[in-house]
Short mmCIF file of C-alpha atoms and ligand atoms in Angstrom, two decimals:
data_model
loop_
_atom_site.label_atom_id
_atom_site.label_comp_id
_atom_site.label_asym_id
_atom_site.label_seq_id
_atom_site.Cartn_x
_atom_site.Cartn_y
_atom_site.Cartn_z
CA MET A 1 84.55 89.00 114.19
CA LYS A 2 86.38 91.67 116.12
CA LEU A 3 83.99 94.21 117.63
CA PRO A 4 84.18 97.66 116.01
CA ARG A 5 84.82 99.23 119.43
CA ASN A 6 87.95 97.12 119.89
CA PHE A 7 89.38 97.68 116.46
CA PHE A 8 91.33 100.79 117.48
CA LYS A 9 92.48 99.58 120.92
CA PRO A 10 96.24 99.05 121.27
CA LEU A 11 97.07 95.31 121.18
CA ALA A 12 99.53 95.60 124.09
CA ILE A 13 99.48 97.67 127.28
CA GLY A 14 101.77 100.63 126.65
CA ALA A 15 101.71 100.41 122.84
CA PRO A 16 100.67 103.58 120.96
CA ALA A 17 97.03 103.80 119.84
CA PRO A 18 96.49 102.70 116.20
CA LEU A 19 96.07 105.55 113.72
CA ARG A 20 92.51 106.40 112.63
CA GLU A 21 93.74 108.02 109.39
CA LEU A 22 96.88 107.29 107.40
CA PRO A 23 99.39 110.15 107.32
CA LEU A 24 99.02 112.20 104.12
CA THR A 25 102.39 111.47 102.51
CA LEU A 26 103.73 111.41 99.00
CA GLU A 27 105.03 107.91 98.18
CA ARG A 28 105.55 107.90 94.42
CA MET A 29 108.50 105.56 94.65
CA ILE A 30 109.67 103.08 97.28
CA HIS A 31 113.38 102.97 96.55
CA PHE A 32 115.04 99.65 97.40
CA VAL A 33 118.52 99.70 98.99
CA PRO A 34 120.62 96.60 99.75
CA PRO A 35 121.81 97.56 103.26
CA HIS A 36 124.67 95.01 103.40
CA ASN A 37 126.40 96.95 100.61
CA GLU A 38 128.51 99.65 102.29
CA LYS A 39 129.03 101.64 99.09
CA VAL A 40 125.28 101.91 98.47
CA ARG A 41 124.72 102.77 102.13
CA ALA A 42 127.16 105.65 101.88
CA ARG A 43 125.00 107.20 99.18
CA VAL A 44 121.80 107.11 101.25
CA PRO A 45 122.05 110.72 102.57
CA GLU A 46 122.05 111.92 98.94
CA LEU A 47 119.29 109.47 98.00
CA ILE A 48 117.04 110.81 100.79
CA ARG A 49 116.83 114.12 98.92
CA GLN A 50 115.77 112.44 95.66
CA VAL A 51 113.16 109.84 96.61
CA ASP A 52 109.93 109.72 98.61
CA VAL A 53 110.70 106.47 100.49
CA VAL A 54 113.98 104.66 101.24
CA LEU A 55 113.51 100.96 101.93
CA GLY A 56 116.22 98.71 103.36
CA ASN A 57 115.66 95.32 101.77
CA LEU A 58 116.37 92.28 103.94
CA GLU A 59 114.43 89.67 101.92
CA ASP A 60 114.85 88.24 98.40
CA ALA A 61 117.95 89.40 96.49
CA VAL A 62 119.92 89.40 99.77
CA PRO A 63 121.99 86.18 99.89
CA ALA A 64 121.38 83.88 102.89
CA ASP A 65 124.89 84.49 104.20
CA ALA A 66 124.37 88.27 104.13
CA LYS A 67 121.03 88.38 105.99
CA GLU A 68 122.57 89.43 109.34
CA ALA A 69 124.84 91.98 107.64
CA ALA A 70 121.82 93.45 105.83
CA ARG A 71 119.90 93.77 109.11
CA GLU A 72 122.87 95.42 110.87
CA GLY A 73 123.51 97.65 107.87
CA PHE A 74 119.88 98.78 107.87
CA ILE A 75 120.03 99.64 111.57
CA ALA A 76 123.29 101.58 111.05
CA MET A 77 121.81 103.42 108.07
CA ALA A 78 118.63 104.31 109.99
CA ARG A 79 120.64 105.57 112.97
CA SER A 80 123.10 107.67 111.01
CA CYS A 81 120.77 109.44 108.55
CA GLU A 82 118.21 112.19 108.98
CA PHE A 83 115.21 111.29 106.84
CA GLY A 84 113.09 114.45 107.18
CA SER A 85 109.88 113.98 105.17
CA THR A 86 111.32 110.96 103.30
CA GLY A 87 109.87 107.66 104.54
CA LEU A 88 112.05 105.02 106.20
CA TRP A 89 110.83 101.49 105.49
CA THR A 90 112.26 97.98 105.60
CA ARG A 91 111.23 94.77 103.85
CA ILE A 92 111.73 92.01 106.42
CA ASN A 93 112.06 88.31 105.65
CA ALA A 94 108.94 86.17 105.34
CA LEU A 95 107.12 84.91 108.44
CA ASN A 96 108.23 81.31 107.85
CA SER A 97 111.91 82.19 107.37
CA PRO A 98 114.65 81.68 109.98
CA TRP A 99 115.39 85.45 110.01
CA MET A 100 112.04 87.17 110.47
CA LEU A 101 111.83 87.08 114.27
CA ASP A 102 115.31 88.58 114.75
CA ASP A 103 114.64 91.10 111.94
CA ILE A 104 111.64 92.46 113.75
CA CYS A 105 112.93 92.24 117.35
CA GLU A 106 116.31 93.80 116.61
CA ILE A 107 115.01 96.53 114.33
CA VAL A 108 112.21 97.72 116.61
CA ALA A 109 114.55 97.64 119.62
CA ALA A 110 117.21 99.69 117.83
CA ILE A 111 115.32 102.14 115.61
CA GLY A 112 111.60 101.59 116.26
CA GLN A 113 111.16 105.35 116.86
CA LYS A 114 112.37 106.20 113.37
CA LEU A 115 110.79 103.40 111.35
CA ASP A 116 107.64 104.32 109.41
CA VAL A 117 106.60 101.11 107.66
CA ILE A 118 107.46 97.39 107.62
CA MET A 119 106.90 95.65 104.31
CA LEU A 120 105.82 92.04 104.86
CA PRO A 121 106.40 89.65 101.95
CA LYS A 122 104.36 86.61 100.89
CA VAL A 123 101.22 87.55 102.84
CA GLU A 124 98.61 84.79 102.41
CA GLY A 125 95.74 86.04 104.55
CA ALA A 126 94.60 88.32 107.36
CA TRP A 127 96.16 85.93 109.90
CA ASP A 128 99.67 86.93 108.75
CA ILE A 129 98.88 90.61 109.34
CA ARG A 130 97.35 89.89 112.75
CA TYR A 131 100.43 88.00 113.89
CA LEU A 132 102.75 90.86 112.95
CA ASP A 133 100.27 93.40 114.36
CA GLN A 134 100.34 91.73 117.80
CA LEU A 135 104.10 91.26 117.80
CA LEU A 136 104.71 94.88 116.81
CA ALA A 137 102.39 96.11 119.60
CA GLN A 138 104.34 94.06 122.16
CA LEU A 139 107.65 95.40 120.90
CA GLU A 140 106.39 98.98 120.69
CA ALA A 141 105.28 98.71 124.33
CA LYS A 142 108.59 97.16 125.39
CA TYR A 143 110.71 99.83 123.70
CA ALA A 144 108.34 102.78 124.35
CA VAL A 145 107.80 103.47 120.63
CA LYS A 146 105.53 106.52 120.41
CA LYS A 147 104.12 106.26 116.87
CA PRO A 148 102.66 102.99 115.52
CA ILE A 149 104.83 101.27 112.91
CA LEU A 150 102.64 100.57 109.88
CA ILE A 151 102.44 97.33 107.86
CA HIS A 152 102.63 97.13 104.06
CA ALA A 153 101.80 93.72 102.55
CA ILE A 154 103.18 92.30 99.31
CA LEU A 155 100.55 90.59 97.17
CA GLU A 156 102.58 87.79 95.66
CA THR A 157 100.86 84.46 96.22
CA ALA A 158 97.69 83.05 94.69
CA GLU A 159 96.25 82.60 98.18
CA GLY A 160 97.04 86.22 98.99
CA VAL A 161 95.19 87.38 95.88
CA ASN A 162 92.19 85.25 96.93
CA ASN A 163 92.22 86.94 100.34
CA VAL A 164 93.25 90.45 99.36
CA GLY A 165 90.10 92.15 100.71
CA ALA A 166 90.57 90.58 104.14
CA ILE A 167 94.31 91.41 104.13
CA ALA A 168 93.60 95.08 103.37
CA ALA A 169 91.07 95.31 106.20
CA ALA A 170 92.95 93.16 108.74
CA SER A 171 94.21 95.95 111.00
CA PRO A 172 94.31 99.74 111.38
CA ARG A 173 98.08 99.25 111.13
CA MET A 174 97.73 98.49 107.40
CA HIS A 175 99.42 101.13 105.25
CA GLY A 176 99.03 99.59 101.81
CA ILE A 177 99.69 96.68 99.46
CA SER A 178 102.20 96.23 96.61
CA LEU A 179 101.90 93.82 93.70
CA GLY A 180 104.85 91.38 93.64
CA PRO A 181 104.72 90.10 90.03
CA ALA A 182 107.75 87.79 90.25
CA ASP A 183 106.68 85.66 93.20
CA LEU A 184 103.05 85.85 92.09
CA ALA A 185 103.91 84.54 88.62
CA ALA A 186 105.72 81.61 90.24
CA SER A 187 102.91 80.94 92.72
CA ARG A 188 100.35 80.84 89.90
CA ALA A 189 102.58 78.88 87.50
CA MET A 190 102.32 81.68 84.95
CA LYS A 191 104.74 81.00 82.10
CA THR A 192 106.84 84.13 82.28
CA THR A 193 110.37 84.58 83.61
CA ARG A 194 110.10 88.40 83.62
CA VAL A 195 109.77 90.64 86.68
CA GLY A 196 106.62 92.61 85.82
CA GLY A 197 105.64 94.05 82.46
CA GLY A 198 103.96 92.35 79.53
CA HIS A 199 104.80 89.32 77.44
CA PRO A 200 104.85 89.26 73.63
CA ASP A 201 102.85 86.04 73.51
CA TYR A 202 100.03 87.36 75.71
CA LYS A 203 98.05 89.10 73.00
CA VAL A 204 94.81 89.40 71.12
CA LEU A 205 94.98 88.67 67.40
CA ALA A 206 92.79 90.68 65.01
CA ASP A 207 90.43 88.65 62.80
CA ALA A 208 91.81 87.36 59.51
CA ALA A 209 90.60 89.35 56.49
CA PRO A 210 87.82 87.18 54.92
CA ASN A 211 89.18 87.49 51.37
CA ALA A 212 92.88 87.48 52.20
CA PRO A 213 93.47 84.95 54.98
CA ASP A 214 97.25 84.97 54.46
CA THR A 215 97.82 88.70 55.00
CA PRO A 216 99.54 89.52 58.30
CA ARG A 217 97.09 90.20 61.11
CA LEU A 218 97.43 92.92 63.69
CA ALA A 219 98.19 91.67 67.20
CA PHE A 220 97.77 93.64 70.41
CA GLN A 221 99.83 92.74 73.44
CA GLN A 222 97.72 92.64 76.61
CA ASP A 223 98.53 93.53 80.20
CA LEU A 224 99.27 90.39 82.25
CA TRP A 225 98.72 92.30 85.51
CA HIS A 226 95.50 94.15 84.82
CA TYR A 227 93.19 91.82 86.72
CA THR A 228 95.40 91.60 89.81
CA ILE A 229 96.13 95.33 89.99
CA ALA A 230 92.44 96.18 89.64
CA LYS A 231 91.51 93.65 92.34
CA MET A 232 94.22 95.02 94.65
CA VAL A 233 93.14 98.64 94.01
CA ASP A 234 89.53 97.81 94.94
CA ALA A 235 90.63 96.04 98.13
CA CYS A 236 92.86 98.96 99.14
CA ALA A 237 90.42 101.73 98.24
CA ALA A 238 87.60 99.98 100.12
CA ALA A 239 89.80 99.71 103.22
CA GLY A 240 91.21 103.24 102.94
CA ILE A 241 94.81 102.11 102.34
CA LYS A 242 97.23 102.62 99.44
CA PRO A 243 97.87 100.35 96.42
CA PHE A 244 101.30 100.20 94.72
CA TYR A 245 102.80 98.52 91.68
CA GLY A 246 105.95 96.59 92.71
CA PRO A 247 109.18 95.86 90.81
CA PHE A 248 110.03 96.19 87.12
CA GLY A 249 113.06 94.01 86.44
CA ASP A 250 114.26 95.07 82.97
CA PHE A 251 116.34 98.12 83.91
CA ALA A 252 117.36 98.67 80.28
CA ASP A 253 113.77 99.04 79.04
CA SER A 254 112.73 102.36 80.51
CA ALA A 255 109.82 102.76 78.06
CA ALA A 256 108.25 99.47 79.18
CA CYS A 257 108.85 100.38 82.82
CA GLU A 258 107.13 103.72 82.26
CA ALA A 259 104.18 102.03 80.53
CA GLN A 260 103.77 99.52 83.38
CA PHE A 261 103.99 102.26 86.04
CA ARG A 262 101.52 104.45 84.10
CA ASN A 263 98.95 101.65 83.73
CA ALA A 264 99.13 101.12 87.49
CA PHE A 265 98.82 104.89 88.14
CA LEU A 266 95.79 105.22 85.87
CA LEU A 267 94.12 102.24 87.58
CA GLY A 268 94.55 103.84 91.02
CA CYS A 269 98.02 102.98 92.34
CA VAL A 270 99.88 105.77 94.13
CA GLY A 271 103.46 104.60 93.54
CA ALA A 272 105.82 101.80 92.50
CA TRP A 273 109.10 100.26 93.62
CA THR A 274 112.33 101.58 92.14
CA LEU A 275 115.12 99.01 92.13
CA HIS A 276 117.56 101.04 90.01
CA PRO A 277 118.37 104.77 90.13
CA SER A 278 117.23 105.14 86.49
CA GLN A 279 113.68 104.22 87.57
CA VAL A 280 113.40 107.09 90.09
CA PRO A 281 112.75 109.87 87.52
CA ILE A 282 110.30 107.54 85.74
CA ALA A 283 108.27 107.04 88.91
CA LYS A 284 108.44 110.75 89.71
CA ARG A 285 107.12 111.61 86.26
CA VAL A 286 104.39 108.97 86.18
CA PHE A 287 103.02 109.28 89.72
CA SER A 288 102.86 113.10 89.66
CA PRO A 289 99.74 114.11 87.72
CA GLU A 290 100.12 115.75 84.30
CA PRO A 291 100.00 119.58 84.47
CA GLY A 292 97.38 119.59 81.67
CA GLU A 293 95.19 117.17 83.63
CA VAL A 294 95.61 119.27 86.79
CA ALA A 295 94.65 122.47 84.92
CA PHE A 296 91.45 120.81 83.64
CA ALA A 297 90.64 119.38 87.08
CA LYS A 298 91.05 122.87 88.58
CA LYS A 299 88.61 124.24 86.00
CA ILE A 300 86.00 121.64 87.05
CA ILE A 301 86.40 122.48 90.73
CA GLU A 302 86.25 126.23 90.08
CA ALA A 303 83.11 125.80 87.93
CA MET A 304 81.35 123.75 90.64
CA PRO A 305 82.52 125.22 93.95
CA ASP A 306 80.16 123.12 96.09
CA GLY A 307 80.72 119.94 94.07
CA SER A 308 77.13 119.56 92.86
CA GLY A 309 75.07 120.24 89.73
CA ALA A 310 76.14 119.94 86.10
CA VAL A 311 78.21 122.19 83.81
CA MET A 312 79.81 121.90 80.36
CA ILE A 313 83.55 122.61 80.07
CA ASP A 314 85.25 122.48 76.66
CA GLY A 315 82.27 120.47 75.37
CA LYS A 316 82.51 117.84 78.12
CA MET A 317 79.80 117.17 80.68
CA GLN A 318 80.81 117.60 84.34
CA ASP A 319 78.79 116.65 87.40
CA ASP A 320 79.17 115.56 91.03
CA ALA A 321 81.12 112.44 89.99
CA THR A 322 83.61 114.21 87.72
CA TRP A 323 84.06 116.83 90.49
CA LYS A 324 85.22 113.96 92.75
CA GLN A 325 87.57 112.70 90.00
CA ALA A 326 88.95 116.23 89.66
CA LYS A 327 89.49 116.43 93.41
CA VAL A 328 91.62 113.23 93.34
CA VAL A 329 93.89 114.86 90.74
CA VAL A 330 94.10 118.27 92.44
CA ASP A 331 94.69 116.79 95.93
CA LEU A 332 97.57 114.74 94.53
CA ALA A 333 98.97 117.77 92.71
CA ARG A 334 98.92 119.73 96.00
CA LEU A 335 100.84 116.92 97.72
CA VAL A 336 103.43 116.92 94.92
CA ALA A 337 103.65 120.73 94.96
CA ALA A 338 104.32 120.76 98.71
CA LYS A 339 107.39 118.58 98.15
CA ASP A 340 108.51 119.86 94.76
CA PRO A 341 108.19 123.65 94.18
CA ASP A 342 109.07 123.27 90.46
CA MET A 343 106.09 120.97 89.93
CA GLY A 344 104.00 123.33 92.10
CA ALA A 345 104.82 126.16 89.68
CA ARG A 346 103.86 123.98 86.69
CA TYR A 347 100.54 123.20 88.37
CA GLY A 348 99.99 126.87 89.24
CA LEU A 349 99.57 125.87 92.90
C1 GLV B 1 108.49 91.07 94.59
O1 GLV B 1 108.85 90.79 95.68
C2 GLV B 1 108.10 90.13 93.60
O2 GLV B 1 108.13 88.94 93.93
O3 GLV B 1 107.76 90.55 92.49
MG1 MG B 2 108.76 88.66 96.01
#
């Protein structure tokens, strides 16, 4: 086991010290951009004003013969745009791929100063994080990068799910974890060809009526991802990092996308991936707390200024624990209000 004292030491001489606290940033949506597509790249300056994070995707969905073009396109995009408070991330290729080493070396050399987070796919265990951690420290030292580049893992293999607690706690460089339902379904041999969301055959059937066995029975579709999201949220919360829902592949079904995002939000996730522009307003809506919920949370905090004791509000019991729940909602609302004055006005903040 690594000694606690050494946990926050830079892994290379000249690399910046690891962060003790994650930056307080709003990351309701991680918007995926294919950087080899010049037309999409040209729209990035406009996109920066609409989303919380822009991610240049180098991994799956980029054809093998476009991998170098995607990497070069990402570097060009990072150099030419001003990102302000919008995050700049990339999803590199997997550790066992022929592209990963050049992805990381070329990107850190060219735009390491501007890059906030590297998303690492197909993470199986803490060893994957430690390898990237060490390599990033060496490159940060070599190119005099001042601020540590953070790591975000995708949870998309059965082995990764088994090891999710260790992955979350592997390094102070860890930013968060996203659920990758497509690769995870394949890794587990789940029988779904969808990218996220439910499945009509995964359901609970109500009992048959005893005297009328042939009458139609109610059926309730269940959430295929509940167990994994909850496990990921616990691992992230325990390690002080952020959990995210990943992709939702049916761009035409905005209601199902919204339901999937909302389930993840309610369970503790802070954001989701947006693969299509139509999903951006959905993520914005879902991952910003409801004004009614914020108003009630404010009432709880005002009624218990020091966060202790017990009061009744609108017939509901409040105590130290509900005060903490209220604080989660109000802190998030403040973060949203700082970025979005219209929402700030709706929250009365
Ligand atoms: C994302 O990468 C997924 O596999 O769902
Ligand atoms: Mg994947």
